[in-house]
Coordinates of C-alpha atoms in Angstrom, one line a residue:
M1 CA -8.4 -121.1 72.0
E2 CA -10.4 -119.1 69.2
A3 CA -11.5 -116.6 71.9
E4 CA -7.7 -116.0 72.8
K5 CA -6.7 -115.5 69.0
L6 CA -9.6 -112.9 68.8
F7 CA -7.9 -111.0 71.8
L8 CA -4.6 -111.7 70.5
L9 CA -5.0 -109.8 67.1
F10 CA -7.5 -107.0 69.2
S11 CA -4.4 -106.1 71.0
L12 CA -2.5 -106.0 67.8
L13 CA -4.9 -103.5 66.3
M14 CA -4.9 -101.3 69.0
L15 CA -1.3 -101.5 69.4
Q16 CA -1.1 -100.2 65.5
F17 CA -3.2 -97.5 66.1
S18 CA -2.4 -96.4 69.8
S19 CA -2.7 -93.3 70.8
C20 CA 0.3 -90.5 71.4
T21 CA -0.7 -88.8 73.8
S22 CA 2.6 -86.7 75.4
H23 CA 5.2 -87.9 73.4
D24 CA 7.4 -85.2 71.3
S25 CA 7.1 -88.2 68.4
L26 CA 5.0 -90.0 66.6
K27 CA 5.6 -93.2 65.0
M28 CA 4.5 -95.3 62.5
N29 CA 1.8 -97.7 64.3
Q30 CA 0.6 -94.2 66.2
T31 CA -1.7 -92.1 65.8
I32 CA -2.9 -88.2 67.0
K33 CA -7.0 -87.6 67.6
E34 CA -8.7 -85.2 69.6
G35 CA -7.2 -84.7 73.5
D36 CA -3.3 -85.8 72.7
L37 CA -0.2 -83.6 72.4
L38 CA 3.1 -84.2 70.8
I39 CA 4.7 -82.2 73.2
S40 CA 8.4 -81.3 72.2
E41 CA 11.8 -82.2 75.3
G42 CA 12.1 -79.1 77.0
N43 CA 8.1 -78.3 76.9
I44 CA 8.2 -75.1 74.6
F45 CA 5.8 -76.3 71.6
A46 CA 2.7 -78.4 71.2
L47 CA 1.0 -79.8 68.4
G48 CA -2.4 -81.1 68.4
F49 CA -6.0 -79.6 67.2
F50 CA -7.3 -76.5 68.3
S51 CA -10.4 -74.2 67.5
P52 CA -9.0 -69.9 66.9
G53 CA -11.7 -68.2 69.4
S54 CA -15.5 -68.5 69.5
S55 CA -15.2 -70.9 66.0
S56 CA -15.7 -74.5 66.2
N57 CA -13.8 -75.2 63.5
R58 CA -10.9 -77.7 64.2
Y59 CA -7.2 -77.3 62.8
L60 CA -4.2 -79.2 63.3
G61 CA -1.7 -77.2 64.8
I62 CA 1.6 -76.2 67.1
W63 CA 1.8 -73.5 69.6
Y64 CA 3.4 -72.3 72.6
H65 CA 2.7 -75.2 75.5
K66 CA 3.4 -73.4 78.9
I67 CA 1.6 -70.0 77.9
P68 CA -1.7 -69.6 79.7
E69 CA -3.4 -67.9 76.6
Q70 CA -2.7 -70.0 73.4
T71 CA -0.8 -68.9 70.7
V72 CA -0.7 -70.5 67.5
V73 CA 2.5 -71.0 65.0
W74 CA 1.2 -72.9 62.6
V75 CA -1.6 -74.8 61.3
A76 CA -1.7 -77.7 58.9
N77 CA -5.2 -77.6 57.3
R78 CA -5.6 -73.9 57.1
N79 CA -8.4 -73.7 54.3
D80 CA -9.4 -77.1 54.7
P81 CA -10.8 -76.8 58.7
I82 CA -12.3 -79.5 60.6
I83 CA -15.8 -79.7 61.3
G84 CA -16.7 -81.6 64.6
S85 CA -14.4 -83.9 66.8
L86 CA -13.2 -87.1 64.6
G87 CA -9.6 -85.9 63.2
F88 CA -6.9 -87.9 63.6
L89 CA -3.2 -87.5 62.2
F90 CA -0.7 -90.4 61.4
I91 CA 2.0 -92.0 58.8
D92 CA 0.3 -93.8 56.2
Q93 CA 2.4 -97.0 54.8
Y94 CA 4.0 -94.5 52.3
G95 CA 5.8 -92.4 54.9
N96 CA 3.5 -89.0 54.8
L97 CA 2.0 -87.7 57.3
V98 CA -1.9 -87.6 56.9
L99 CA -4.7 -85.8 58.7
Y100 CA -8.7 -87.3 58.1
G101 CA -11.3 -85.6 59.1
N102 CA -13.0 -88.6 59.8
D103 CA -12.9 -92.3 59.8
D104 CA -13.1 -93.3 56.4
Q105 CA -10.5 -92.4 55.6
K106 CA -11.1 -91.7 52.0
L107 CA -10.0 -88.0 51.4
P108 CA -7.4 -86.7 53.2
V109 CA -7.3 -83.2 55.0
W110 CA -3.7 -82.4 54.4
S111 CA -0.8 -84.3 53.6
T112 CA 2.6 -84.0 53.7
N113 CA 3.0 -85.3 49.9
V114 CA 6.8 -86.3 50.1
S115 CA 8.2 -89.5 48.5
V116 CA 10.3 -91.7 50.8
E117 CA 12.5 -95.6 50.0
E118 CA 10.3 -98.6 49.9
N119 CA 10.2 -100.3 53.6
D120 CA 11.8 -97.3 55.2
T121 CA 10.5 -96.6 58.7
C122 CA 9.2 -92.5 59.2
E123 CA 9.1 -90.9 62.2
A124 CA 7.4 -87.3 62.7
Q125 CA 9.3 -85.7 65.6
L126 CA 7.9 -81.9 67.0
M127 CA 11.5 -79.8 68.1
D128 CA 12.0 -77.2 70.9
S129 CA 12.4 -74.4 68.0
G130 CA 8.4 -74.9 67.3
N131 CA 9.7 -77.5 64.2
L132 CA 7.8 -80.5 63.2
I133 CA 9.7 -82.7 61.0
L134 CA 9.8 -85.6 59.0
V135 CA 12.7 -88.2 59.4
S136 CA 13.3 -91.5 57.1
R137 CA 17.1 -92.1 56.7
K138 CA 17.0 -88.5 56.6
T139 CA 14.6 -85.3 57.1
V140 CA 12.6 -85.6 54.1
W141 CA 10.2 -83.0 55.9
Q142 CA 9.5 -79.8 57.8
S143 CA 7.0 -77.6 59.0
F144 CA 9.9 -75.0 58.5
D145 CA 9.7 -74.6 55.2
Y146 CA 6.0 -74.1 55.0
P147 CA 5.7 -71.2 57.4
T148 CA 2.1 -69.6 58.0
N149 CA 1.7 -66.5 59.5
I150 CA 4.4 -67.2 61.8
L151 CA 8.2 -66.4 61.9
L152 CA 10.3 -68.3 64.4
P153 CA 13.7 -68.0 65.1
G154 CA 15.6 -70.4 63.3
M155 CA 13.0 -70.5 60.4
K156 CA 14.5 -69.5 57.3
L157 CA 12.8 -66.8 54.8
G158 CA 13.2 -66.9 51.0
L159 CA 14.1 -69.0 48.4
D160 CA 15.5 -72.6 47.7
R161 CA 16.6 -72.8 44.2
K162 CA 17.9 -76.5 44.6
L163 CA 15.1 -77.9 46.7
G164 CA 12.5 -75.6 44.5
I165 CA 10.9 -74.3 48.1
D166 CA 9.8 -70.4 48.5
R167 CA 9.8 -69.9 51.9
F168 CA 6.8 -67.0 52.7
L169 CA 4.6 -66.1 55.5
T170 CA 0.5 -65.5 54.2
S171 CA -1.4 -64.1 57.0
W172 CA -4.7 -65.3 58.5
R173 CA -8.0 -64.0 56.8
S174 CA -9.3 -63.1 60.0
A175 CA -8.5 -63.6 64.1
E176 CA -10.8 -66.8 64.0
D177 CA -10.4 -68.3 60.6
P178 CA -6.4 -69.5 59.4
G179 CA -7.6 -69.4 55.8
I180 CA -5.1 -68.0 53.7
G181 CA -5.8 -64.1 53.4
D182 CA -4.9 -61.5 51.4
F183 CA -1.7 -59.6 52.7
S184 CA 2.4 -62.1 52.3
V185 CA 5.8 -61.5 53.1
R186 CA 8.1 -63.2 50.7
I187 CA 11.7 -62.2 48.3
N188 CA 11.7 -60.8 45.6
P189 CA 15.0 -62.5 44.2
N190 CA 15.6 -60.3 40.9
G191 CA 18.2 -57.6 40.8
S192 CA 18.6 -56.4 44.1
P193 CA 16.8 -59.4 46.4
Q194 CA 13.9 -57.1 49.0
F195 CA 11.6 -58.2 50.9
F196 CA 8.3 -57.0 50.0
V197 CA 4.6 -56.8 52.0
Y198 CA 1.8 -58.1 49.5
N199 CA -1.5 -57.1 49.2
G200 CA -2.5 -59.8 46.9
T201 CA -0.5 -58.9 44.2
K202 CA 0.1 -55.4 44.8
P203 CA 3.5 -54.8 46.7
I204 CA 2.6 -52.3 49.9
I205 CA 5.4 -52.7 51.7
R206 CA 9.4 -53.1 50.9
S207 CA 12.2 -53.5 52.6
R208 CA 15.7 -52.3 51.9
P209 CA 17.8 -54.0 49.5
W210 CA 20.3 -56.1 49.5
P211 CA 23.0 -56.4 51.3
W212 CA 21.3 -56.2 54.9
R213 CA 23.0 -54.8 57.8
N214 CA 22.2 -57.0 60.8
Q215 CA 20.3 -55.1 63.8
M216 CA 21.9 -55.8 67.1
G217 CA 19.8 -55.4 69.7
L218 CA 17.9 -58.4 71.0
Y219 CA 17.9 -60.7 68.4
K220 CA 20.8 -61.5 65.3
C221 CA 20.1 -61.6 61.4
T222 CA 22.1 -63.2 58.9
F223 CA 20.9 -63.2 55.0
V224 CA 22.8 -64.8 52.2
N225 CA 22.7 -64.2 48.6
D226 CA 24.2 -67.0 46.7
P227 CA 22.7 -68.5 43.3
D228 CA 21.0 -71.6 44.8
E229 CA 19.6 -69.4 47.9
K230 CA 18.7 -66.2 48.6
Y231 CA 16.7 -65.5 52.6
C232 CA 17.5 -64.4 55.5
V233 CA 17.5 -66.1 59.4
C234 CA 17.0 -64.6 62.9
T235 CA 18.0 -66.1 66.1
V236 CA 17.4 -64.8 69.2
L237 CA 20.6 -63.3 71.3
D238 CA 18.7 -64.1 75.1
D239 CA 18.1 -67.2 75.6
S240 CA 15.2 -65.4 78.9
Y241 CA 12.9 -64.2 75.5
L242 CA 10.6 -65.8 73.3
L243 CA 10.4 -63.8 69.7
R244 CA 8.1 -64.5 67.0
S245 CA 7.1 -62.3 63.9
I246 CA 3.8 -61.6 63.0
L247 CA 1.7 -60.9 59.6
D248 CA -1.6 -59.9 61.0
H249 CA -4.7 -60.2 59.5
S250 CA -4.9 -56.4 58.4
G251 CA -1.1 -56.6 56.5
H252 CA 1.0 -55.2 59.6
V253 CA 4.2 -57.2 59.9
K254 CA 5.2 -56.9 63.8
A255 CA 8.3 -58.6 65.7
L256 CA 6.7 -59.8 69.1
T257 CA 9.0 -60.4 72.7
R258 CA 7.7 -62.0 75.6
R259 CA 9.5 -63.1 79.3
E260 CA 8.2 -65.4 81.3
S261 CA 8.4 -62.7 84.2
D262 CA 6.5 -60.3 81.8
G263 CA 3.6 -62.1 81.3
Q264 CA 2.8 -60.9 78.2
W265 CA 3.5 -60.4 74.8
K266 CA 5.6 -56.8 73.9
E267 CA 6.1 -55.5 70.5
Y268 CA 9.5 -54.6 69.8
W269 CA 9.0 -53.1 66.2
K270 CA 5.9 -52.8 64.0
S271 CA 5.7 -52.0 60.1
P272 CA 3.7 -50.0 58.7
Q273 CA 3.9 -47.1 61.3
F274 CA 3.2 -44.3 58.7
Q275 CA 1.8 -43.3 55.4
W276 CA 5.2 -42.4 54.2
D277 CA 6.0 -46.6 54.9
Y278 CA 3.9 -47.3 52.2
Y279 CA 5.7 -48.5 49.1
G280 CA 5.7 -45.2 46.3
H281 CA 3.9 -42.8 48.5
C282 CA 5.7 -40.0 47.0
G283 CA 5.5 -41.5 43.7
A284 CA 8.6 -42.5 41.2
Y285 CA 11.9 -40.5 40.9
S286 CA 10.2 -38.0 44.3
T287 CA 11.9 -38.7 47.8
C288 CA 10.0 -39.7 51.7
E289 CA 11.1 -38.2 54.4
L290 CA 9.8 -38.2 58.2
A291 CA 10.7 -34.9 59.3
N292 CA 7.0 -33.8 61.1
L293 CA 4.0 -35.3 61.3
N294 CA 2.4 -32.0 59.7
E295 CA 4.5 -31.8 57.2
F296 CA 4.4 -32.7 53.2
G297 CA 7.0 -35.7 53.5
C298 CA 7.5 -35.4 49.2
A299 CA 10.4 -33.5 47.4
C300 CA 11.3 -34.2 43.7
L301 CA 15.0 -35.9 43.2
P302 CA 17.4 -33.3 41.5
G303 CA 16.9 -32.3 37.8
F304 CA 12.9 -33.3 38.4
E305 CA 9.6 -31.8 39.0
P306 CA 6.4 -32.8 40.3
K307 CA 4.1 -34.4 37.5
Y308 CA 0.5 -33.0 38.7
P309 CA 1.7 -29.6 40.8
L310 CA -1.9 -29.4 41.7
E311 CA -2.3 -32.7 43.3
W312 CA 1.2 -32.1 45.2
S313 CA 0.2 -29.0 46.0
A314 CA -2.2 -30.4 47.8
R315 CA -0.1 -32.3 49.4
D316 CA -0.3 -35.4 47.3
G317 CA 2.4 -36.3 46.1
S318 CA 1.7 -40.2 44.7
G319 CA 1.4 -38.7 41.1
G320 CA 5.3 -38.5 41.7
C321 CA 7.9 -36.6 39.3
V322 CA 9.0 -36.1 35.6
R323 CA 11.9 -34.7 34.4
K324 CA 12.0 -31.4 34.2
R325 CA 12.7 -29.6 30.1
L326 CA 11.7 -33.6 29.0
H327 CA 11.1 -32.4 25.3
T328 CA 13.7 -29.8 25.0
S329 CA 17.5 -31.5 27.0
S330 CA 18.7 -34.6 26.9
V331 CA 20.3 -37.0 29.4
C332 CA 22.4 -39.3 26.6
Q333 CA 25.8 -38.1 24.8
H334 CA 24.7 -33.9 25.6
G335 CA 26.9 -32.9 28.6
E336 CA 25.1 -35.3 31.4
G337 CA 26.3 -36.2 34.4
F338 CA 25.2 -37.2 38.0
V339 CA 24.1 -35.8 41.3
K340 CA 24.8 -37.1 44.3
V341 CA 22.0 -37.5 47.0
E342 CA 23.0 -38.4 50.7
N343 CA 21.0 -40.0 53.3
V344 CA 18.9 -42.7 51.7
I345 CA 17.1 -46.0 51.2
L346 CA 18.3 -47.3 48.2
P347 CA 15.5 -47.5 45.0
E348 CA 12.9 -50.5 44.6
S349 CA 15.8 -52.7 43.0
S350 CA 14.4 -55.7 41.2
A351 CA 15.2 -54.2 38.0
A352 CA 18.7 -53.0 39.6
V353 CA 21.9 -54.3 37.9
W354 CA 25.1 -55.8 39.8
V355 CA 28.0 -54.8 37.2
D356 CA 31.0 -55.1 39.3
M357 CA 31.5 -56.5 42.5
S358 CA 35.0 -54.8 42.4
K359 CA 34.3 -51.2 40.8
S360 CA 35.2 -48.3 42.0
L361 CA 33.1 -45.4 42.2
A362 CA 34.3 -43.4 38.8
D363 CA 34.6 -46.7 37.7
C364 CA 30.5 -47.6 38.4
E365 CA 29.8 -43.7 36.8
V366 CA 31.5 -44.7 33.9
Q367 CA 29.6 -47.8 33.0
C368 CA 26.1 -45.9 33.9
K369 CA 26.9 -42.8 31.6
R370 CA 27.5 -45.8 28.7
N371 CA 23.8 -46.6 28.6
C372 CA 22.1 -43.8 27.6
S373 CA 18.8 -46.0 29.9
C374 CA 20.9 -46.1 32.9
S375 CA 19.0 -43.4 35.4
A376 CA 21.1 -44.0 38.4
Y377 CA 23.6 -46.1 40.3
A378 CA 25.7 -46.9 43.9
I379 CA 28.1 -48.3 45.6
I380 CA 27.6 -50.6 48.3
A381 CA 30.2 -52.2 50.7
I382 CA 29.9 -56.1 50.3
P383 CA 30.4 -58.4 53.5
G384 CA 33.7 -60.0 52.0
K385 CA 33.9 -58.9 48.8
N386 CA 34.7 -55.1 49.0
Y387 CA 32.4 -53.0 47.4
G388 CA 30.1 -53.2 44.5
C389 CA 28.3 -50.8 41.5
L390 CA 24.5 -51.2 40.6
T391 CA 23.1 -49.9 38.3
W392 CA 19.1 -48.9 38.0
Y393 CA 17.7 -48.9 34.6
K394 CA 13.5 -48.2 35.4
E395 CA 12.0 -46.0 37.5
L396 CA 13.4 -44.8 40.5
V397 CA 10.8 -45.5 43.2
D398 CA 10.0 -45.6 47.1
V399 CA 13.5 -43.9 47.7
K400 CA 13.2 -42.5 51.2
Y401 CA 15.3 -40.6 53.6
D402 CA 17.1 -42.1 56.5
R403 CA 20.0 -41.3 58.6
S404 CA 20.6 -44.1 60.4
D405 CA 21.5 -46.8 57.6
S406 CA 21.1 -45.9 54.8
H407 CA 24.0 -45.2 50.9
D408 CA 24.4 -42.4 48.2
L409 CA 22.4 -42.1 44.9
Y410 CA 23.9 -40.7 42.1
V411 CA 21.3 -39.4 39.8
R412 CA 21.3 -38.6 36.2
V413 CA 20.3 -35.2 35.2
D414 CA 21.0 -33.1 32.3
A415 CA 23.9 -30.5 31.5
Y416 CA 21.7 -27.6 32.1
E417 CA 20.5 -28.8 36.1
L418 CA 24.5 -30.2 36.9
G419 CA 25.4 -26.9 35.3
T420 CA 22.8 -24.9 37.6
L421 CA 23.5 -27.2 40.9
F422 CA 27.5 -26.8 40.4
L423 CA 27.3 -22.7 40.3
L424 CA 24.7 -22.9 43.4
S425 CA 26.9 -25.2 45.5
N426 CA 30.5 -23.2 44.5
Y427 CA 28.9 -19.7 43.7
F428 CA 26.1 -17.8 44.6
I429 CA 24.3 -14.1 45.4
G430 CA 23.8 -13.1 48.6
L431 CA 21.2 -10.7 49.7
S432 CA 20.9 -10.2 53.2
L433 CA 19.2 -7.1 55.3
H434 CA 20.6 -4.9 57.8
I435 CA 18.6 -3.2 60.5
L436 CA 20.5 -1.8 63.3
I437 CA 18.9 0.2 65.4
Y438 CA 21.0 2.2 68.8
E439 CA 18.2 4.3 70.9
S440 CA 19.7 7.1 73.8
F441 CA 23.0 6.3 74.0
P442 CA 25.3 8.5 74.8
M443 CA 27.3 11.0 72.1
L444 CA 30.2 12.9 71.5
S445 CA 30.1 16.2 71.6
L446 CA 31.9 19.3 70.3
Q447 CA 30.9 22.2 72.6
E448 CA 32.6 25.5 73.0
R449 CA 34.2 26.6 76.8
N450 CA 35.5 29.4 77.2
H451 CA 36.2 29.9 73.8
R452 CA 37.4 26.5 73.1
Y453 CA 35.7 23.1 71.5
W454 CA 35.8 20.2 73.8
Y455 CA 34.5 16.9 73.2
V456 CA 32.3 16.0 75.9
L457 CA 30.9 12.6 76.2
G458 CA 27.5 12.0 77.2
A459 CA 26.3 15.9 77.0
K460 CA 23.2 15.0 74.0
R461 CA 21.8 11.2 73.4
A462 CA 20.8 10.0 70.4
T463 CA 18.5 7.8 68.4
L464 CA 19.8 5.8 64.9
C465 CA 18.7 3.9 63.0
H466 CA 20.9 2.6 60.2
M467 CA 19.7 -0.1 57.2
Y468 CA 21.7 -1.5 54.5
C469 CA 21.7 -4.2 51.8
H470 CA 24.4 -6.6 52.0
I471 CA 25.2 -8.2 48.6
S472 CA 27.7 -10.9 48.4
I473 CA 28.8 -12.7 44.7
G474 CA 31.5 -15.3 44.0
K475 CA 32.5 -18.4 45.0
W476 CA 32.3 -18.2 49.2
G477 CA 30.6 -15.2 49.0
G478 CA 34.1 -13.9 47.6
F479 CA 33.0 -10.5 46.4
S480 CA 31.0 -8.4 48.6
Y481 CA 29.6 -5.1 48.7
R482 CA 27.6 -2.7 51.0
V483 CA 25.1 -0.5 49.7
N484 CA 23.5 2.5 52.4
L485 CA 19.4 2.0 51.7
Y486 CA 18.4 4.2 54.9
S487 CA 19.9 6.3 57.5
F488 CA 18.4 8.1 60.4
H489 CA 19.0 9.9 63.5
S490 CA 18.0 12.2 65.9
H491 CA 19.7 13.5 69.3
V492 CA 18.1 15.7 72.3
A493 CA 19.6 16.7 75.3
D494 CA 19.1 14.8 78.1
T495 CA 17.0 16.8 79.8
K496 CA 14.6 17.3 77.3
R497 CA 13.9 13.3 76.7
K498 CA 10.9 12.8 74.5
S499 CA 8.1 10.1 76.3
N500 CA 8.2 7.2 75.3
D501 CA 5.2 7.0 73.5
S502 CA 7.0 9.6 71.3
R503 CA 9.8 7.7 70.8
E504 CA 7.8 4.7 70.2
K505 CA 5.5 6.7 67.5
T506 CA 8.8 7.6 66.3
M507 CA 10.7 4.1 65.7
L508 CA 7.8 3.0 63.7
A509 CA 7.9 6.1 61.5
V510 CA 11.2 5.1 60.9
L511 CA 10.7 0.7 60.3
A512 CA 7.8 1.2 58.4
P513 CA 8.6 2.3 55.2
S514 CA 11.9 1.0 55.9
I515 CA 10.9 -2.8 55.4
A516 CA 8.4 -1.4 52.7
L517 CA 11.1 -0.7 50.2
L518 CA 12.9 -3.6 51.6
W519 CA 10.2 -5.3 49.6
F520 CA 9.8 -3.1 47.4
L521 CA 13.9 -3.8 46.7
I522 CA 13.9 -7.7 46.4
G523 CA 11.2 -7.2 44.1
L524 CA 12.9 -5.5 42.0
F525 CA 15.8 -7.3 42.0
A526 CA 14.4 -10.6 41.6
Y527 CA 12.5 -8.9 38.3
L528 CA 15.8 -7.6 37.0
W529 CA 17.2 -11.0 37.4
L530 CA 14.7 -13.2 36.0
K531 CA 14.0 -11.1 33.0
K532 CA 18.1 -10.9 32.0
R533 CA 18.0 -14.5 33.4
A534 CA 15.3 -15.6 30.0
K535 CA 17.2 -13.5 28.4
K536 CA 20.1 -14.5 28.4
G537 CA 19.5 -18.7 29.5
N538 CA 21.8 -20.2 27.3
E539 CA 22.4 -23.7 28.7
L540 CA 25.9 -24.7 30.9
Q541 CA 26.5 -28.4 29.3
V542 CA 29.4 -29.7 32.0
N543 CA 30.5 -32.7 31.9
S544 CA 31.3 -34.9 34.5
T545 CA 33.3 -37.9 34.1
S546 CA 35.4 -37.1 37.6
T547 CA 34.0 -37.5 41.1
E548 CA 37.0 -35.9 42.6
L549 CA 37.4 -33.1 40.2
E550 CA 35.4 -30.3 37.9
Y551 CA 35.7 -29.0 35.7
F552 CA 34.1 -26.9 32.2
K553 CA 34.1 -28.1 28.6
L554 CA 35.5 -24.9 25.9
S555 CA 32.9 -25.3 24.3
T556 CA 30.5 -24.9 27.6
I557 CA 32.1 -22.1 28.6
T558 CA 31.7 -20.6 25.0
A559 CA 28.7 -20.8 24.8
A560 CA 27.7 -19.3 28.5
T561 CA 29.7 -16.2 27.7
N562 CA 27.7 -16.1 24.3
D563 CA 31.0 -16.6 22.4
F564 CA 33.0 -14.3 24.8
A565 CA 30.7 -11.7 23.6
P566 CA 32.3 -8.1 25.2
A567 CA 28.5 -7.5 26.9
N568 CA 29.5 -10.5 29.2
K569 CA 33.0 -8.7 29.9
L570 CA 33.3 -7.6 33.4
G571 CA 37.6 -6.8 33.3
Q572 CA 40.9 -7.8 32.6
G573 CA 43.4 -8.7 35.0
G574 CA 47.1 -10.2 35.0
F575 CA 45.7 -13.4 34.1
G576 CA 43.5 -12.3 31.2
S577 CA 40.1 -11.4 30.9
V578 CA 37.2 -12.1 33.0
Y579 CA 33.4 -12.5 32.3
K580 CA 30.4 -13.2 33.5
V581 CA 28.1 -16.3 32.9
L582 CA 24.4 -17.2 34.1
A583 CA 23.8 -18.1 37.6
T584 CA 21.1 -18.2 40.3
L585 CA 20.2 -16.0 42.9
V586 CA 20.0 -17.0 46.3
I587 CA 18.0 -15.6 48.8

């Protein structure tokens, strides 16, 4: 009788800690130990113990079940590996998933650390999405809220203020060590939200500021920017594809896809790929453009110049740019305005401010102009909310050209820069050279025959070299003038044509001094123009409060014409006198 009681007690103890080998859920009377697996209902994911690479350390993780090469997507005890094969997982009396590394159960290696109501029954289940959930009366914990280095479809990446959860990725230390590495991907919710890749606390890659646009293709991403939640979540549009985004131990972010027919993972996209993908590659107040791998892609924004010219000339733009005439001009209530920079990824926006979600372009400019600290603004289409006005108040950093998905940025400049750019876009002086060479063409000559004069075509042939300079001045080249610089021609009878060598020498003798004369005239013209500009370089003050119509204040015109000085008067017509103002030469 006593033997039967002992057998019954032993059977109950074995049932209490029975092994779960191939189900998709773990109940409170079950454990998972070495060799046991939780397998999702659709046979897509598995949970169990593994060792990465050649490491002998054991970890509890989740991986793709049907893929031959083990591809881990989540790790529980990242920084606390289990030495040996004595680890086991179960649900304790408080409703927590608890992982122990040995049988003594003194110190847990990992735990969900949640609170559930007393006497509630808890159960853990592995979903076909790869999400491990702990359910009481509701879901009290899920692995998707605590991602490692992998982002799976359906997993949110971002901030939930109500739950107090910040979901972000952290890299492995190496391919064989899943411990938390140096790199992370997380959202910066300040200003206009952006995603950053950090090396420690240093940003190295940045996404575009919110609002993000859905990328139509293999997957679709939804972006939420509410007071309580700021996150993105992606879904795969074609169920035949597997998709995972990974932050690897070198700091690269990759999207990888796989189909069963392919038999391997393929890279869908990767960042960074080029040097200018890195955050702030060209420094503050500059733009970066991928034009040619062999070209320097940095350029200063309008109204700015390189901060370190020597480094800039050596193709190092990391020092950025500074405002021109920093100590001699002002951008605060001194005729300043804004210049549009088209087709750019907007600057780093953690310090930017949304003024209003219903401002027009003109209202946004007025709002920014009132605050002397406002360095730029942009009008951005907000899904479901018309347009919004975003303003920047600190350095403009990480501005990049992108023709495919971009916005227009309006940069604050002083009155001189604004006036100069206005004249460049509307009034110009053009200088062009024309060299015309006609060799051995028939001449219409006058000949005397029988005491009469006849025009004969082809009686002689001629070589003509003619060079002239074409100067155009005014809006759209409204006034133009041609100056003949050099002209030479010769003609010979058809019966006495010179040899080819002689003809080439003649042409060379004509072209060489002509080109030399051209460069001399260009240099002289530039020197005189710069000298004149230095003497009469009064700064133009332009009022740019309207984005549709541009006009000059009377004070600006007075300053530009030197108080309507007679020396600046060009002439007089039916509508009054015409004066010249300071302009810029374009060659």
